[in-house]
Amino acid sequence: MRNRTKILSNSRQATNKQEELPTAIRLASLRNELQTAQLELEIQTDELYMSALILEKERIKFADFFDLAPTGYFILDQLGKVIDANRIGLELLSVEKSKLLNQKLHSFVASAELKKFSHFLYGLGTANVRKEIEVELKQGNAAQRYVKMEGMAVYNTEAQLVNYYVTMTDMTSTKLEQQKLQVITERLGISLKASSTGTWSIDLSEGTVALDEFSLSLLELDADEFDNSLRQFLELVHPDDRNMVKAHLLSDSSQQEKIDIEFRIFTKNKKIKYFITKGHRFSTELQKQFSIGIILDITNRRQIDLAKQELEDEKQKLVLATTFKAQEDERQKISSALHDSICQLLYGIKLNLQGMHLGSETANELRVINQLLEQAIKETRELSYELTPSILRDFGFVEGIREMAQRLSSKNFHVSTKLREKANQLPTDIQLSVFRVIQELLNNCIKHANADKVEVLVCTENEWVTIIVKDNGKGFGGDVEALMAKGSGLRGIRNRISLLDGTLDFETGSSGTQITVCFKNDGHENIGIGLNN
């Protein structure tokens, strides 16, 4: 270009000088100028040809990229008419290029999606901003097709117009899978709701809990009240179950994959509900730990089970109460027979023997007979007392326990008592049950403990009755439950305590044994083993 400028400048200078020369010389000069101009035009033509070749190569390269791209490409005018489209775009619309050009892209969009598509084109405007949309295409009798469109406005400087460059990606398989997943999710949701079951997931790395809507309703939580923290979820769990739930939900997945637990929660209304949760743990490719599962409300089932158990317990108590009552009735009959019949006969024999005037030869024999009668009368009275402690009816509970302690005490075995007079206010059936428990415990001390001291404490305070029998013997030689299963005496004690809805605790060792019985004095009207008048 600099050479051409120099040539033109020299040519103009020569022309100015030649204006003064004769005509022939001027013509020769003009010829030279024309030759120079022709040379310049040829040079410019060559340059334009080379530029055209470069542009054509770039156009071919762009056309190849445009046509062979795996995504549909469209160039639209501002009215949505198709200016150009690539091969994939034509396949997505199932149309030939000749029939597509100058057609509005709207005509290929499903009727229900037209408003959304028009809003998409309008949103492109003239701004250099990308927009995207998912729409269903109109396919006639063909299967449904869903596509994702992305577009932006590009200013065409040559035509001084704005064109829309739009890409189109086939989303049919993804969309259909989403629809299937949605159907499955809805179906699962209906099934879970019908069975009072919700779903949950825990991000162990973040310590967060995700509960579905139905799980929130089962737990009686509002979505805006739950902050999705594991801490808040564990606060709902019953304190007695909290450590167990925490251990199962947060334990190392390498140690335990499956989750299957039953627990209780407190609702915001302080109501207890029962749940079963089942699930498992897994790790993602990013090494994050998750637990997922279902939660099932079993409150009604558990309440039915508890009611059945209570009914069974009541039935068992009724059987025990009836058995004890039959025993007490039979004991009273035998006691009455011993006291009113056999004892009286023995007394009569003794009196008759004492009134006889015999010689000295038979005096020693009569003394022996008299001692045997005394022993028989004593043992008969004790047996009658053991069968029916009439002292409870005649003098009250406290005196009955004191008299039993005094009667069982000996030179090598001492029974001390700490009793409150308030114990006499206990109902008569409870007095008899407590008397039998203490009687059996003291008999066990005599038979098995090798103790020489026993202390009996009976305390009644704030409607609670506490009985403590403590000895200084050798203690239990084995497992208490095993001994209780073998020994009828301990079983009888436990059965009587169960009728009182009480507890029986053992503390035993080489220095002695302490047995504590505790129950609430609420009448226990159904015990049915009261003293008969």
mmCIF file of N, CA and C in Angstrom, residues 59-185:
data_model
loop_
_atom_site.group_PDB
_atom_site.id
_atom_site.type_symbol
_atom_site.label_atom_id
_atom_site.label_comp_id
_atom_site.label_asym_id
_atom_site.label_seq_id
_atom_site.Cartn_x
_atom_site.Cartn_y
_atom_site.Cartn_z
ATOM 1 N N ARG A 59 -15.622 -19.886 6.263
ATOM 2 C CA ARG A 59 -17.057 -20.177 6.177
ATOM 3 C C ARG A 59 -17.302 -21.675 6.122
ATOM 4 N N ILE A 60 -16.480 -22.373 5.326
ATOM 5 C CA ILE A 60 -16.624 -23.829 5.216
ATOM 6 C C ILE A 60 -16.356 -24.499 6.568
ATOM 7 N N LYS A 61 -15.295 -23.982 7.234
ATOM 8 C CA LYS A 61 -14.976 -24.537 8.546
ATOM 9 C C LYS A 61 -16.130 -24.319 9.515
ATOM 10 N N PHE A 62 -16.674 -23.089 9.537
ATOM 11 C CA PHE A 62 -17.809 -22.794 10.414
ATOM 12 C C PHE A 62 -19.026 -23.620 10.040
ATOM 13 N N ALA A 63 -19.253 -23.772 8.726
ATOM 14 C CA ALA A 63 -20.407 -24.555 8.268
ATOM 15 C C ALA A 63 -20.284 -25.995 8.716
ATOM 16 N N ASP A 64 -19.072 -26.526 8.658
ATOM 17 C CA ASP A 64 -18.865 -27.908 9.110
ATOM 18 C C ASP A 64 -19.147 -28.037 10.602
ATOM 19 N N PHE A 65 -18.581 -27.083 11.373
ATOM 20 C CA PHE A 65 -18.870 -27.100 12.810
ATOM 21 C C PHE A 65 -20.351 -26.960 13.072
ATOM 22 N N PHE A 66 -20.996 -26.057 12.394
ATOM 23 C CA PHE A 66 -22.413 -25.751 12.575
ATOM 24 C C PHE A 66 -23.268 -26.970 12.247
ATOM 25 N N ASP A 67 -22.922 -27.650 11.138
ATOM 26 C CA ASP A 67 -23.766 -28.736 10.662
ATOM 27 C C ASP A 67 -23.496 -30.049 11.394
ATOM 28 N N LEU A 68 -22.245 -30.245 11.809
ATOM 29 C CA LEU A 68 -21.893 -31.516 12.436
ATOM 30 C C LEU A 68 -21.939 -31.470 13.956
ATOM 31 N N ALA A 69 -22.307 -30.344 14.553
ATOM 32 C CA ALA A 69 -22.370 -30.228 16.013
ATOM 33 C C ALA A 69 -23.413 -31.202 16.573
ATOM 34 N N PRO A 70 -23.166 -31.795 17.733
ATOM 35 C CA PRO A 70 -24.112 -32.765 18.324
ATOM 36 C C PRO A 70 -25.357 -32.108 18.905
ATOM 37 N N THR A 71 -25.404 -30.811 18.878
ATOM 38 C CA THR A 71 -26.543 -30.063 19.406
ATOM 39 C C THR A 71 -27.219 -29.310 18.258
ATOM 40 N N GLY A 72 -28.551 -29.204 18.351
ATOM 41 C CA GLY A 72 -29.259 -28.460 17.329
ATOM 42 C C GLY A 72 -28.981 -26.966 17.414
ATOM 43 N N TYR A 73 -28.690 -26.361 16.241
ATOM 44 C CA TYR A 73 -28.431 -24.915 16.186
ATOM 45 C C TYR A 73 -29.420 -24.276 15.234
ATOM 46 N N PHE A 74 -29.949 -23.110 15.666
ATOM 47 C CA PHE A 74 -30.895 -22.359 14.847
ATOM 48 C C PHE A 74 -30.533 -20.881 14.894
ATOM 49 N N ILE A 75 -30.721 -20.224 13.755
ATOM 50 C CA ILE A 75 -30.590 -18.771 13.697
ATOM 51 C C ILE A 75 -31.970 -18.237 13.339
ATOM 52 N N LEU A 76 -32.515 -17.398 14.195
ATOM 53 C CA LEU A 76 -33.872 -16.878 14.033
ATOM 54 C C LEU A 76 -33.822 -15.374 13.867
ATOM 55 N N ASP A 77 -34.844 -14.857 13.177
ATOM 56 C CA ASP A 77 -34.993 -13.402 13.176
ATOM 57 C C ASP A 77 -35.830 -12.994 14.376
ATOM 58 N N GLN A 78 -36.123 -11.720 14.487
ATOM 59 C CA GLN A 78 -36.833 -11.238 15.675
ATOM 60 C C GLN A 78 -38.269 -11.719 15.763
ATOM 61 N N LEU A 79 -38.815 -12.225 14.643
ATOM 62 C CA LEU A 79 -40.175 -12.765 14.654
ATOM 63 C C LEU A 79 -40.197 -14.249 14.956
ATOM 64 N N GLY A 80 -39.014 -14.832 15.087
ATOM 65 C CA GLY A 80 -38.934 -16.265 15.380
ATOM 66 C C GLY A 80 -38.850 -17.117 14.133
ATOM 67 N N LYS A 81 -38.690 -16.497 12.926
ATOM 68 C CA LYS A 81 -38.546 -17.279 11.700
ATOM 69 C C LYS A 81 -37.142 -17.860 11.623
ATOM 70 N N VAL A 82 -37.046 -19.072 11.072
ATOM 71 C CA VAL A 82 -35.769 -19.772 10.983
ATOM 72 C C VAL A 82 -34.991 -19.270 9.777
ATOM 73 N N ILE A 83 -33.822 -18.722 10.025
ATOM 74 C CA ILE A 83 -32.920 -18.280 8.953
ATOM 75 C C ILE A 83 -32.005 -19.414 8.550
ATOM 76 N N ASP A 84 -31.550 -20.188 9.515
ATOM 77 C CA ASP A 84 -30.677 -21.322 9.217
ATOM 78 C C ASP A 84 -30.792 -22.324 10.368
ATOM 79 N N ALA A 85 -30.477 -23.583 10.054
ATOM 80 C CA ALA A 85 -30.515 -24.661 11.063
ATOM 81 C C ALA A 85 -29.531 -25.735 10.660
ATOM 82 N N ASN A 86 -28.972 -26.414 11.628
ATOM 83 C CA ASN A 86 -28.031 -27.487 11.310
ATOM 84 C C ASN A 86 -28.742 -28.831 11.232
ATOM 85 N N ARG A 87 -27.980 -29.874 10.944
ATOM 86 C CA ARG A 87 -28.553 -31.195 10.705
ATOM 87 C C ARG A 87 -29.270 -31.736 11.947
ATOM 88 N N ILE A 88 -28.642 -31.611 13.127
ATOM 89 C CA ILE A 88 -29.263 -32.117 14.357
ATOM 90 C C ILE A 88 -30.559 -31.379 14.640
ATOM 91 N N GLY A 89 -30.558 -30.080 14.388
ATOM 92 C CA GLY A 89 -31.775 -29.307 14.580
ATOM 93 C C GLY A 89 -32.904 -29.797 13.702
ATOM 94 N N LEU A 90 -32.579 -30.125 12.439
ATOM 95 C CA LEU A 90 -33.595 -30.652 11.530
ATOM 96 C C LEU A 90 -34.127 -32.006 12.001
ATOM 97 N N GLU A 91 -33.202 -32.840 12.521
ATOM 98 C CA GLU A 91 -33.636 -34.150 13.023
ATOM 99 C C GLU A 91 -34.536 -34.003 14.250
ATOM 100 N N LEU A 92 -34.218 -33.044 15.113
ATOM 101 C CA LEU A 92 -35.061 -32.837 16.300
ATOM 102 C C LEU A 92 -36.465 -32.406 15.908
ATOM 103 N N LEU A 93 -36.571 -31.604 14.833
ATOM 104 C CA LEU A 93 -37.896 -31.131 14.393
ATOM 105 C C LEU A 93 -38.548 -32.062 13.387
ATOM 106 N N SER A 94 -37.760 -33.098 12.953
ATOM 107 C CA SER A 94 -38.273 -34.069 11.959
ATOM 108 C C SER A 94 -38.791 -33.347 10.717
ATOM 109 N N VAL A 95 -37.959 -32.480 10.131
ATOM 110 C CA VAL A 95 -38.380 -31.682 8.979
ATOM 111 C C VAL A 95 -37.170 -31.481 8.065
ATOM 112 N N GLU A 96 -37.462 -31.287 6.758
ATOM 113 C CA GLU A 96 -36.402 -30.980 5.793
ATOM 114 C C GLU A 96 -36.075 -29.500 5.867
ATOM 115 N N LYS A 97 -34.837 -29.182 5.517
ATOM 116 C CA LYS A 97 -34.380 -27.801 5.650
ATOM 117 C C LYS A 97 -35.172 -26.857 4.748
ATOM 118 N N SER A 98 -35.512 -27.329 3.545
ATOM 119 C CA SER A 98 -36.243 -26.476 2.595
ATOM 120 C C SER A 98 -37.627 -26.100 3.119
ATOM 121 N N LYS A 99 -38.201 -26.998 3.927
ATOM 122 C CA LYS A 99 -39.528 -26.727 4.478
ATOM 123 C C LYS A 99 -39.465 -25.958 5.797
ATOM 124 N N LEU A 100 -38.255 -25.855 6.351
ATOM 125 C CA LEU A 100 -38.114 -25.184 7.644
ATOM 126 C C LEU A 100 -37.789 -23.704 7.497
ATOM 127 N N LEU A 101 -36.935 -23.381 6.529
ATOM 128 C CA LEU A 101 -36.482 -21.998 6.392
ATOM 129 C C LEU A 101 -37.664 -21.066 6.178
ATOM 130 N N ASN A 102 -37.580 -19.918 6.836
ATOM 131 C CA ASN A 102 -38.628 -18.886 6.810
ATOM 132 C C ASN A 102 -39.914 -19.315 7.515
ATOM 133 N N GLN A 103 -39.886 -20.476 8.171
ATOM 134 C CA GLN A 103 -41.019 -20.888 8.991
ATOM 135 C C GLN A 103 -40.763 -20.456 10.438
ATOM 136 N N LYS A 104 -41.836 -20.043 11.133
ATOM 137 C CA LYS A 104 -41.679 -19.687 12.542
ATOM 138 C C LYS A 104 -41.440 -20.957 13.372
ATOM 139 N N LEU A 105 -40.504 -20.846 14.270
ATOM 140 C CA LEU A 105 -40.208 -21.991 15.135
ATOM 141 C C LEU A 105 -41.386 -22.301 16.056
ATOM 142 N N HIS A 106 -42.277 -21.314 16.213
ATOM 143 C CA HIS A 106 -43.464 -21.521 17.051
ATOM 144 C C HIS A 106 -44.295 -22.712 16.568
ATOM 145 N N SER A 107 -44.313 -22.921 15.223
ATOM 146 C CA SER A 107 -45.180 -23.953 14.665
ATOM 147 C C SER A 107 -44.724 -25.359 15.039
ATOM 148 N N PHE A 108 -43.521 -25.488 15.590
ATOM 149 C CA PHE A 108 -43.003 -26.802 15.988
ATOM 150 C C PHE A 108 -43.086 -27.034 17.500
ATOM 151 N N VAL A 109 -43.636 -26.050 18.213
ATOM 152 C CA VAL A 109 -43.765 -26.138 19.663
ATOM 153 C C VAL A 109 -45.182 -26.575 20.021
ATOM 154 N N ALA A 110 -45.318 -27.473 20.997
ATOM 155 C CA ALA A 110 -46.636 -27.950 21.426
ATOM 156 C C ALA A 110 -47.506 -26.775 21.853
ATOM 157 N N SER A 111 -48.806 -26.894 21.576
ATOM 158 C CA SER A 111 -49.742 -25.792 21.827
ATOM 159 C C SER A 111 -49.701 -25.323 23.279
ATOM 160 N N ALA A 112 -49.610 -26.276 24.203
ATOM 161 C CA ALA A 112 -49.625 -25.911 25.617
ATOM 162 C C ALA A 112 -48.362 -25.149 26.026
ATOM 163 N N GLU A 113 -47.311 -25.206 25.183
ATOM 164 C CA GLU A 113 -46.033 -24.584 25.513
ATOM 165 C C GLU A 113 -45.794 -23.265 24.773
ATOM 166 N N LEU A 114 -46.745 -22.865 23.911
ATOM 167 C CA LEU A 114 -46.518 -21.689 23.070
ATOM 168 C C LEU A 114 -46.324 -20.410 23.883
ATOM 169 N N LYS A 115 -47.124 -20.223 24.893
ATOM 170 C CA LYS A 115 -47.010 -19.015 25.708
ATOM 171 C C LYS A 115 -45.642 -18.927 26.371
ATOM 172 N N LYS A 116 -45.185 -20.054 26.872
ATOM 173 C CA LYS A 116 -43.872 -20.086 27.518
ATOM 174 C C LYS A 116 -42.761 -19.820 26.507
ATOM 175 N N PHE A 117 -42.892 -20.398 25.289
ATOM 176 C CA PHE A 117 -41.872 -20.188 24.260
ATOM 177 C C PHE A 117 -41.840 -18.740 23.791
ATOM 178 N N SER A 118 -43.011 -18.137 23.623
ATOM 179 C CA SER A 118 -43.065 -16.732 23.205
ATOM 180 C C SER A 118 -42.425 -15.831 24.252
ATOM 181 N N HIS A 119 -42.669 -16.145 25.497
ATOM 182 C CA HIS A 119 -42.056 -15.378 26.576
ATOM 183 C C HIS A 119 -40.531 -15.546 26.562
ATOM 184 N N PHE A 120 -40.075 -16.723 26.164
ATOM 185 C CA PHE A 120 -38.640 -16.974 26.059
ATOM 186 C C PHE A 120 -38.017 -16.097 24.979
ATOM 187 N N LEU A 121 -38.629 -16.064 23.790
ATOM 188 C CA LEU A 121 -38.096 -15.230 22.706
ATOM 189 C C LEU A 121 -38.138 -13.752 23.074
ATOM 190 N N TYR A 122 -39.235 -13.350 23.688
ATOM 191 C CA TYR A 122 -39.350 -11.942 24.069
ATOM 192 C C TYR A 122 -38.276 -11.581 25.093
ATOM 193 N N GLY A 123 -37.953 -12.516 25.953
ATOM 194 C CA GLY A 123 -36.948 -12.257 26.984
ATOM 195 C C GLY A 123 -35.550 -12.112 26.426
ATOM 196 N N LEU A 124 -35.311 -12.683 25.223
ATOM 197 C CA LEU A 124 -33.982 -12.524 24.632
ATOM 198 C C LEU A 124 -33.699 -11.066 24.296
ATOM 199 N N GLY A 125 -34.722 -10.388 23.737
ATOM 200 C CA GLY A 125 -34.611 -8.952 23.450
ATOM 201 C C GLY A 125 -33.374 -8.647 22.633
ATOM 202 N N THR A 126 -32.731 -7.602 22.995
ATOM 203 C CA THR A 126 -31.509 -7.184 22.304
ATOM 204 C C THR A 126 -30.291 -7.280 23.215
ATOM 205 N N ALA A 127 -30.496 -7.716 24.423
ATOM 206 C CA ALA A 127 -29.399 -7.782 25.383
ATOM 207 C C ALA A 127 -28.562 -9.034 25.128
ATOM 208 N N ASN A 128 -27.301 -8.929 25.385
ATOM 209 C CA ASN A 128 -26.378 -10.046 25.188
ATOM 210 C C ASN A 128 -26.385 -10.942 26.440
ATOM 211 N N VAL A 129 -27.584 -11.522 26.718
ATOM 212 C CA VAL A 129 -27.779 -12.346 27.906
ATOM 213 C C VAL A 129 -28.379 -13.692 27.486
ATOM 214 N N ARG A 130 -27.851 -14.773 28.038
ATOM 215 C CA ARG A 130 -28.359 -16.103 27.711
ATOM 216 C C ARG A 130 -29.647 -16.403 28.480
ATOM 217 N N LYS A 131 -30.588 -17.023 27.798
ATOM 218 C CA LYS A 131 -31.836 -17.485 28.407
ATOM 219 C C LYS A 131 -31.993 -18.964 28.086
ATOM 220 N N GLU A 132 -32.744 -19.683 28.915
ATOM 221 C CA GLU A 132 -32.978 -21.098 28.641
ATOM 222 C C GLU A 132 -34.391 -21.467 29.012
ATOM 223 N N ILE A 133 -34.868 -22.570 28.396
ATOM 224 C CA ILE A 133 -36.243 -23.007 28.598
ATOM 225 C C ILE A 133 -36.351 -24.477 28.222
ATOM 226 N N GLU A 134 -37.287 -25.200 28.850
ATOM 227 C CA GLU A 134 -37.593 -26.573 28.464
ATOM 228 C C GLU A 134 -39.016 -26.611 27.937
ATOM 229 N N VAL A 135 -39.190 -27.159 26.734
ATOM 230 C CA VAL A 135 -40.520 -27.207 26.121
ATOM 231 C C VAL A 135 -40.732 -28.561 25.463
ATOM 232 N N GLU A 136 -42.000 -28.863 25.204
ATOM 233 C CA GLU A 136 -42.356 -30.063 24.445
ATOM 234 C C GLU A 136 -42.595 -29.666 22.994
ATOM 235 N N LEU A 137 -42.064 -30.458 22.065
ATOM 236 C CA LEU A 137 -42.249 -30.187 20.639
ATOM 237 C C LEU A 137 -43.523 -30.852 20.125
ATOM 238 N N LYS A 138 -44.054 -30.271 19.055
ATOM 239 C CA LYS A 138 -45.235 -30.847 18.403
ATOM 240 C C LYS A 138 -44.736 -31.910 17.430
ATOM 241 N N GLN A 139 -45.109 -33.159 17.666
ATOM 242 C CA GLN A 139 -44.581 -34.267 16.869
ATOM 243 C C GLN A 139 -45.653 -35.016 16.083
ATOM 244 N N GLY A 140 -46.858 -34.515 16.032
ATOM 245 C CA GLY A 140 -47.911 -35.202 15.300
ATOM 246 C C GLY A 140 -48.239 -36.523 15.946
ATOM 247 N N ASN A 141 -48.156 -37.601 15.153
ATOM 248 C CA ASN A 141 -48.433 -38.945 15.675
ATOM 249 C C ASN A 141 -47.199 -39.596 16.299
ATOM 250 N N ALA A 142 -46.073 -38.912 16.215
ATOM 251 C CA ALA A 142 -44.833 -39.472 16.764
ATOM 252 C C ALA A 142 -44.842 -39.385 18.296
ATOM 253 N N ALA A 143 -43.874 -40.058 18.888
ATOM 254 C CA ALA A 143 -43.777 -40.052 20.345
ATOM 255 C C ALA A 143 -43.422 -38.651 20.844
ATOM 256 N N GLN A 144 -43.696 -38.418 22.116
ATOM 257 C CA GLN A 144 -43.398 -37.113 22.699
ATOM 258 C C GLN A 144 -41.896 -36.831 22.643
ATOM 259 N N ARG A 145 -41.569 -35.542 22.451
ATOM 260 C CA ARG A 145 -40.170 -35.124 22.474
ATOM 261 C C ARG A 145 -40.051 -33.826 23.266
ATOM 262 N N TYR A 146 -39.119 -33.827 24.201
ATOM 263 C CA TYR A 146 -38.860 -32.656 25.028
ATOM 264 C C TYR A 146 -37.451 -32.163 24.742
ATOM 265 N N VAL A 147 -37.318 -30.847 24.646
ATOM 266 C CA VAL A 147 -36.007 -30.262 24.355
ATOM 267 C C VAL A 147 -35.724 -29.125 25.323
ATOM 268 N N LYS A 148 -34.425 -28.868 25.471
ATOM 269 C CA LYS A 148 -33.967 -27.711 26.236
ATOM 270 C C LYS A 148 -33.389 -26.708 25.262
ATOM 271 N N MET A 149 -33.880 -25.473 25.305
ATOM 272 C CA MET A 149 -33.401 -24.412 24.421
ATOM 273 C C MET A 149 -32.607 -23.394 25.212
ATOM 274 N N GLU A 150 -31.486 -22.974 24.629
ATOM 275 C CA GLU A 150 -30.696 -21.880 25.169
ATOM 276 C C GLU A 150 -30.462 -20.876 24.042
ATOM 277 N N GLY A 151 -30.604 -19.609 24.341
ATOM 278 C CA GLY A 151 -30.454 -18.615 23.269
ATOM 279 C C GLY A 151 -29.941 -17.280 23.757
ATOM 280 N N MET A 152 -29.504 -16.502 22.779
ATOM 281 C CA MET A 152 -29.072 -15.133 23.067
ATOM 282 C C MET A 152 -29.220 -14.305 21.799
ATOM 283 N N ALA A 153 -29.331 -12.995 21.951
ATOM 284 C CA ALA A 153 -29.476 -12.068 20.821
ATOM 285 C C ALA A 153 -28.093 -11.622 20.350
ATOM 286 N N VAL A 154 -27.890 -11.637 19.001
ATOM 287 C CA VAL A 154 -26.616 -11.216 18.396
ATOM 288 C C VAL A 154 -26.916 -10.180 17.311
ATOM 289 N N TYR A 155 -26.215 -9.066 17.353
ATOM 290 C CA TYR A 155 -26.447 -7.990 16.378
ATOM 291 C C TYR A 155 -25.697 -8.300 15.093
ATOM 292 N N ASN A 156 -26.423 -8.337 13.975
ATOM 293 C CA ASN A 156 -25.849 -8.567 12.641
ATOM 294 C C ASN A 156 -25.476 -7.215 12.045
ATOM 295 N N THR A 157 -24.159 -6.909 12.029
ATOM 296 C CA THR A 157 -23.699 -5.580 11.549
ATOM 297 C C THR A 157 -23.937 -5.394 10.059
ATOM 298 N N GLU A 158 -23.880 -6.480 9.292
ATOM 299 C CA GLU A 158 -24.060 -6.365 7.837
ATOM 300 C C GLU A 158 -25.491 -6.000 7.495
ATOM 301 N N ALA A 159 -26.448 -6.748 8.119
ATOM 302 C CA ALA A 159 -27.859 -6.456 7.848
ATOM 303 C C ALA A 159 -28.423 -5.436 8.801
ATOM 304 N N GLN A 160 -27.632 -5.061 9.803
ATOM 305 C CA GLN A 160 -28.064 -4.104 10.827
ATOM 306 C C GLN A 160 -29.383 -4.550 11.479
ATOM 307 N N LEU A 161 -29.432 -5.843 11.797
ATOM 308 C CA LEU A 161 -30.588 -6.440 12.467
ATOM 309 C C LEU A 161 -30.111 -7.313 13.634
ATOM 310 N N VAL A 162 -31.052 -7.621 14.525
ATOM 311 C CA VAL A 162 -30.765 -8.521 15.635
ATOM 312 C C VAL A 162 -31.271 -9.918 15.290
ATOM 313 N N ASN A 163 -30.399 -10.903 15.368
ATOM 314 C CA ASN A 163 -30.775 -12.304 15.177
ATOM 315 C C ASN A 163 -30.693 -13.037 16.510
ATOM 316 N N TYR A 164 -31.482 -14.117 16.604
ATOM 317 C CA TYR A 164 -31.449 -14.949 17.804
ATOM 318 C C TYR A 164 -30.717 -16.250 17.469
ATOM 319 N N TYR A 165 -29.669 -16.532 18.226
ATOM 320 C CA TYR A 165 -28.940 -17.790 18.091
ATOM 321 C C TYR A 165 -29.437 -18.724 19.193
ATOM 322 N N VAL A 166 -30.027 -19.830 18.753
ATOM 323 C CA VAL A 166 -30.674 -20.745 19.689
ATOM 324 C C VAL A 166 -30.092 -22.149 19.529
ATOM 325 N N THR A 167 -29.735 -22.773 20.678
ATOM 326 C CA THR A 167 -29.337 -24.188 20.667
ATOM 327 C C THR A 167 -30.491 -25.023 21.193
ATOM 328 N N MET A 168 -30.552 -26.268 20.712
ATOM 329 C CA MET A 168 -31.645 -27.167 21.112
ATOM 330 C C MET A 168 -31.052 -28.536 21.456
ATOM 331 N N THR A 169 -31.301 -28.989 22.694
ATOM 332 C CA THR A 169 -30.776 -30.275 23.174
ATOM 333 C C THR A 169 -31.933 -31.196 23.506
ATOM 334 N N ASP A 170 -31.838 -32.454 23.039
ATOM 335 C CA ASP A 170 -32.902 -33.434 23.282
ATOM 336 C C ASP A 170 -32.891 -33.852 24.756
ATOM 337 N N MET A 171 -34.016 -33.613 25.452
ATOM 338 C CA MET A 171 -34.160 -33.968 26.877
ATOM 339 C C MET A 171 -35.223 -35.043 27.079
ATOM 340 N N THR A 172 -35.626 -35.712 25.952
ATOM 341 C CA THR A 172 -36.765 -36.630 26.034
ATOM 342 C C THR A 172 -36.523 -37.766 27.026
ATOM 343 N N SER A 173 -35.375 -38.450 26.905
ATOM 344 C CA SER A 173 -35.111 -39.589 27.789
ATOM 345 C C SER A 173 -35.034 -39.140 29.244
ATOM 346 N N THR A 174 -34.347 -37.994 29.464
ATOM 347 C CA THR A 174 -34.239 -37.485 30.835
ATOM 348 C C THR A 174 -35.608 -37.108 31.382
ATOM 349 N N LYS A 175 -36.423 -36.449 30.529
ATOM 350 C CA LYS A 175 -37.747 -36.004 30.957
ATOM 351 C C LYS A 175 -38.650 -37.202 31.262
ATOM 352 N N LEU A 176 -38.596 -38.221 30.395
ATOM 353 C CA LEU A 176 -39.426 -39.399 30.626
ATOM 354 C C LEU A 176 -39.003 -40.138 31.885
ATOM 355 N N GLU A 177 -37.679 -40.193 32.130
ATOM 356 C CA GLU A 177 -37.201 -40.814 33.362
ATOM 357 C C GLU A 177 -37.667 -40.027 34.590
ATOM 358 N N GLN A 178 -37.652 -38.688 34.451
ATOM 359 C CA GLN A 178 -38.146 -37.852 35.538
ATOM 360 C C GLN A 178 -39.621 -38.109 35.799
ATOM 361 N N GLN A 179 -40.384 -38.271 34.690
ATOM 362 C CA GLN A 179 -41.812 -38.556 34.848
ATOM 363 C C GLN A 179 -42.031 -39.905 35.518
ATOM 364 N N LYS A 180 -41.234 -40.913 35.097
ATOM 365 C CA LYS A 180 -41.353 -42.228 35.728
ATOM 366 C C LYS A 180 -40.999 -42.144 37.205
ATOM 367 N N LEU A 181 -39.912 -41.407 37.485
ATOM 368 C CA LEU A 181 -39.505 -41.246 38.874
ATOM 369 C C LEU A 181 -40.574 -40.525 39.679
ATOM 370 N N GLN A 182 -41.213 -39.525 39.060
ATOM 371 C CA GLN A 182 -42.269 -38.797 39.758
ATOM 372 C C GLN A 182 -43.464 -39.704 40.041
ATOM 373 N N VAL A 183 -43.803 -40.548 39.041
ATOM 374 C CA VAL A 183 -44.913 -41.484 39.241
ATOM 375 C C VAL A 183 -44.586 -42.463 40.359
ATOM 376 N N ILE A 184 -43.343 -42.994 40.326
ATOM 377 C CA ILE A 184 -42.925 -43.936 41.369
ATOM 378 C C ILE A 184 -42.934 -43.257 42.731
ATOM 379 N N THR A 185 -42.430 -41.997 42.750
ATOM 380 C CA THR A 185 -42.395 -41.251 44.009
ATOM 381 C C THR A 185 -43.799 -41.012 44.545
#
